[in-house]
Short mmCIF file of C-alpha atoms in Angstrom, two decimals:
data_model
loop_
_atom_site.label_atom_id
_atom_site.label_comp_id
_atom_site.label_asym_id
_atom_site.label_seq_id
_atom_site.Cartn_x
_atom_site.Cartn_y
_atom_site.Cartn_z
CA MET A 1033 108.81 79.74 109.34
CA LYS A 1034 110.97 82.21 111.40
CA TYR A 1035 111.35 85.87 110.64
CA LYS A 1036 113.60 88.50 112.22
CA LEU A 1037 112.52 91.43 114.02
CA VAL A 1038 114.55 94.03 112.61
CA SER A 1039 113.07 97.08 114.36
CA LEU A 1040 111.13 97.53 117.45
CA ASN A 1041 109.44 100.75 117.53
CA VAL A 1042 107.47 102.91 119.97
CA GLY A 1043 106.09 106.38 120.13
CA LYS A 1044 103.56 108.80 121.77
CA PRO A 1045 101.31 111.31 120.38
CA GLU A 1046 103.00 114.65 119.24
CA THR A 1047 102.23 117.65 117.10
CA ILE A 1048 103.72 117.12 113.66
CA GLN A 1049 104.17 119.88 111.17
CA THR A 1050 103.11 119.14 107.79
CA ASP A 1051 102.57 120.92 104.54
CA LYS A 1052 99.03 121.03 105.25
CA GLY A 1053 99.07 122.24 108.79
CA GLU A 1054 99.59 120.65 112.18
CA LEU A 1055 98.71 116.89 112.81
CA GLU A 1056 98.34 115.35 116.25
CA SER A 1057 99.68 111.68 115.78
CA ALA A 1058 101.81 108.99 117.23
CA PHE A 1059 102.76 107.78 113.84
CA ARG A 1060 106.55 109.02 113.97
CA LYS A 1061 107.99 106.05 116.07
CA THR A 1062 111.36 105.60 117.31
CA PRO A 1063 113.38 102.32 117.07
CA VAL A 1064 114.33 100.91 120.61
CA THR A 1065 117.18 98.40 121.41
CA ARG A 1066 116.28 97.84 124.92
CA PRO A 1067 113.76 95.08 126.01
CA VAL A 1068 110.15 96.49 126.02
CA PHE A 1069 107.21 94.74 127.65
CA LEU A 1070 104.10 94.27 125.58
CA ASN A 1071 100.60 94.24 127.26
CA ARG A 1072 97.19 93.40 125.79
CA LEU A 1073 97.05 96.98 124.34
CA ASN A 1074 100.41 98.50 123.87
CA PHE A 1075 104.01 98.05 124.07
CA ASP A 1076 105.43 100.14 127.27
CA GLY A 1077 106.30 103.89 125.88
CA ASP A 1078 103.74 103.35 122.95
CA GLU A 1079 100.42 105.14 122.73
CA GLN A 1080 97.90 106.20 120.03
CA ALA A 1081 96.60 109.76 119.63
CA ASP A 1082 93.17 108.77 117.79
CA LYS A 1083 92.06 105.99 120.01
CA LYS A 1084 88.66 105.76 117.97
CA ASN A 1085 90.58 104.48 114.92
CA HIS A 1086 93.80 103.29 116.32
CA GLY A 1087 94.67 100.83 118.90
CA GLY A 1088 92.71 98.44 121.06
CA LYS A 1089 92.76 94.64 121.51
CA ASP A 1090 92.41 93.80 117.93
CA LYS A 1091 95.26 96.37 116.90
CA ALA A 1092 97.48 96.10 119.62
CA VAL A 1093 100.67 95.68 117.32
CA CYS A 1094 101.22 96.97 113.87
CA LEU A 1095 103.68 95.12 111.78
CA TYR A 1096 105.17 96.07 108.48
CA PRO A 1097 107.37 93.82 106.31
CA ALA A 1098 110.95 95.09 106.16
CA GLN A 1099 111.46 93.61 102.41
CA HIS A 1100 108.76 96.18 100.96
CA TYR A 1101 111.03 99.12 101.93
CA PRO A 1102 113.16 98.98 98.84
CA HIS A 1103 109.96 98.83 96.78
CA TRP A 1104 108.79 102.32 98.17
CA GLU A 1105 112.31 103.55 98.05
CA LYS A 1106 112.38 102.95 94.32
CA GLU A 1107 108.93 104.06 93.71
CA TYR A 1108 109.38 107.47 95.23
CA GLY A 1109 113.29 107.86 94.75
CA MET A 1110 113.81 108.58 98.50
CA ASP A 1111 114.95 107.02 101.74
CA PHE A 1112 112.49 105.52 104.02
CA PRO A 1113 114.01 104.42 107.41
CA TYR A 1114 112.39 102.26 109.75
CA PRO A 1115 109.57 102.62 110.95
CA ALA A 1116 108.39 104.99 108.09
CA PHE A 1117 105.08 103.19 108.07
CA GLY A 1118 104.40 103.97 111.70
CA GLU A 1119 104.68 100.40 112.58
CA ASN A 1120 105.59 98.67 116.06
CA ILE A 1121 107.56 95.93 114.55
CA THR A 1122 109.42 95.70 111.23
CA VAL A 1123 109.86 92.20 110.50
CA ASP A 1124 111.87 90.75 107.66
CA GLY A 1125 110.56 87.99 105.38
CA ILE A 1126 106.94 87.89 106.40
CA GLU A 1127 104.38 88.40 103.62
CA GLU A 1128 100.66 89.45 103.31
CA SER A 1129 100.48 86.75 100.59
CA SER A 1130 101.12 83.80 102.77
CA THR A 1131 100.17 85.15 106.53
CA CYS A 1132 96.56 84.25 107.29
CA ILE A 1133 94.05 85.95 109.67
CA GLY A 1134 94.08 83.87 112.99
CA ASP A 1135 97.91 82.57 112.50
CA LYS A 1136 99.53 82.78 115.77
CA PHE A 1137 103.07 83.89 116.31
CA GLN A 1138 105.70 83.59 119.20
CA LEU A 1139 107.91 86.78 119.49
CA GLY A 1140 110.08 87.03 122.46
CA GLU A 1141 107.98 86.01 125.48
CA ALA A 1142 104.89 87.08 123.79
CA ILE A 1143 102.23 85.33 121.63
CA LEU A 1144 100.51 87.19 118.81
CA GLN A 1145 97.55 86.57 116.47
CA VAL A 1146 96.89 88.24 113.09
CA THR A 1147 93.59 90.08 113.29
CA GLU A 1148 93.17 92.18 109.82
CA PRO A 1149 95.16 94.08 107.34
CA ARG A 1150 96.54 97.65 108.26
CA GLN A 1151 94.51 100.21 106.47
CA PRO A 1152 96.92 103.14 105.44
CA CYS A 1153 95.16 106.40 106.34
CA TYR A 1154 95.93 110.14 105.25
CA ILE A 1155 98.39 110.36 108.13
CA ILE A 1156 100.96 108.38 106.14
CA GLY A 1157 100.63 110.80 103.30
CA ARG A 1158 100.67 113.98 105.48
CA THR A 1159 103.60 112.81 107.63
CA HIS A 1160 105.80 112.12 104.56
CA GLY A 1161 104.41 114.86 102.28
CA ILE A 1162 103.15 112.44 99.60
CA SER A 1163 99.57 112.95 98.84
CA ASP A 1164 99.01 109.62 97.05
CA PHE A 1165 100.91 107.33 99.56
CA PRO A 1166 97.73 105.81 101.15
CA ALA A 1167 96.20 105.00 97.58
CA ARG A 1168 99.42 103.50 96.22
CA VAL A 1169 99.95 101.32 99.38
CA THR A 1170 96.31 100.09 99.24
CA GLN A 1171 96.85 99.41 95.53
CA SER A 1172 100.14 97.53 96.05
CA GLY A 1173 98.76 95.25 98.76
CA TYR A 1174 102.00 96.01 100.72
CA THR A 1175 99.75 97.30 103.76
CA GLY A 1176 101.31 95.26 106.71
CA PHE A 1177 98.70 93.93 109.34
CA TYR A 1178 97.66 93.96 112.89
CA LEU A 1179 97.97 91.61 115.56
CA ARG A 1180 96.27 90.97 119.08
CA VAL A 1181 98.31 89.91 121.92
CA ILE A 1182 97.56 86.56 123.32
CA GLN A 1183 100.25 86.11 125.73
CA GLU A 1184 101.82 89.25 127.29
CA GLY A 1185 105.63 89.44 127.52
CA VAL A 1186 109.02 90.96 126.88
CA ILE A 1187 110.26 91.69 123.21
CA THR A 1188 113.66 92.72 121.97
CA ALA A 1189 114.77 93.98 118.61
CA GLY A 1190 116.67 90.93 116.79
CA ASP A 1191 114.23 88.43 118.35
CA GLN A 1192 112.87 85.80 116.12
CA MET A 1193 109.21 85.80 115.21
CA GLN A 1194 108.05 82.21 114.67
CA CYS A 1195 104.59 80.70 113.42
CA ILE A 1196 103.48 78.39 115.87
CA GLU A 1197 99.90 77.72 114.76
CA LYS A 1198 98.26 78.19 111.19
CA ASP A 1199 94.70 79.25 111.27
CA PRO A 1200 92.63 76.37 109.70
CA HIS A 1201 90.47 78.65 107.52
CA GLN A 1202 93.58 79.65 105.54
CA VAL A 1203 92.35 83.22 104.59
CA THR A 1204 95.23 85.44 103.83
CA VAL A 1205 95.79 88.94 104.50
CA GLU A 1206 96.16 89.41 100.74
CA GLU A 1207 92.72 88.00 100.31
CA VAL A 1208 91.23 90.24 102.84
CA ASN A 1209 92.88 93.13 101.26
CA ASP A 1210 91.33 92.07 97.96
CA ILE A 1211 87.97 91.91 99.35
CA LYS A 1212 88.35 95.38 101.13
CA TYR A 1213 89.51 97.42 98.03
CA HIS A 1214 89.19 95.54 94.71
CA ASP A 1215 86.81 92.48 94.68
CA ARG A 1216 84.22 94.42 96.92
CA GLU A 1217 80.92 92.66 95.70
CA ASN A 1218 82.12 89.10 95.90
CA LYS A 1219 79.46 87.72 98.40
CA TYR A 1220 81.07 84.23 98.57
CA LYS A 1221 84.54 85.73 99.35
CA ILE A 1222 83.02 88.33 102.00
CA GLU A 1223 81.20 85.30 103.69
CA ARG A 1224 84.46 83.31 103.78
CA VAL A 1225 86.27 86.01 105.39
CA THR A 1226 83.69 86.74 107.92
CA LYS A 1227 83.67 83.25 108.98
CA VAL A 1228 87.10 83.45 110.42
CA GLY A 1229 86.85 83.40 114.09
CA ALA A 1230 90.15 85.41 114.67
CA LEU A 1231 89.01 88.33 112.42
CA ALA A 1232 89.00 91.84 113.91
CA GLU A 1233 85.50 92.38 115.10
CA GLY A 1234 85.42 96.09 113.65
CA LEU A 1235 86.11 94.59 110.18
CA ARG A 1236 83.80 91.59 110.51
CA HIS A 1237 80.79 94.17 111.14
CA SER A 1238 81.79 96.36 108.43
CA LEU A 1239 81.92 93.50 105.96
CA LEU A 1240 78.51 91.89 107.20
CA GLU A 1241 77.14 95.24 106.53
CA ARG A 1242 78.28 95.28 103.21
CA LEU A 1243 77.19 91.74 102.67
CA GLU A 1244 73.66 92.65 103.87
CA GLU A 1245 73.54 95.66 101.26
CA LEU A 1246 74.59 93.40 98.37
CA GLU A 1247 71.83 90.93 99.26
CA THR A 1248 69.13 93.53 99.42
CA ASN A 1249 70.10 95.20 96.04
#
């Protein structure tokens, strides 16, 4: 399958004024039309304010599906221009329900691998002034996801994103979201997810901790 990169977005930390005070964040990114080099950690011109919870090799690229935007515009009765979800790449047609952890994609010169769902945090609510936004995104499953960089290279808005290798475990982003937020005590599903070699190490660790707690209780 091929998908279109409709918006390539970068941004650096800034102080954002919100209804609950100031917020230091790089969430508000700007679309760029020029070619941008992607290294193992970031696009050139992109950075994270909170490096403890954002960024790193397993979260080098944040993707959000473009086709989810109309859902949120209808839900809240307002416009959400790209990249309203703080994503680096807005991609049309790709889905959490059919994309698997470990799937590899060619995008421009770069090769990317899916690592984990994106977990919407309070920043998305604060930035848009919608307090229940993170919870609604989580509930919907329209979270987007993160990718690590297997091969560095130049990427340009309008490039095609093509799946070049499907992970043999066939654990979808949607399934991982289900384990994280809904079917939290299903030991079989947790074990299945943690066996995926490409899973982000931070998420694997937290799921294994949960599994240990379930087995001792």
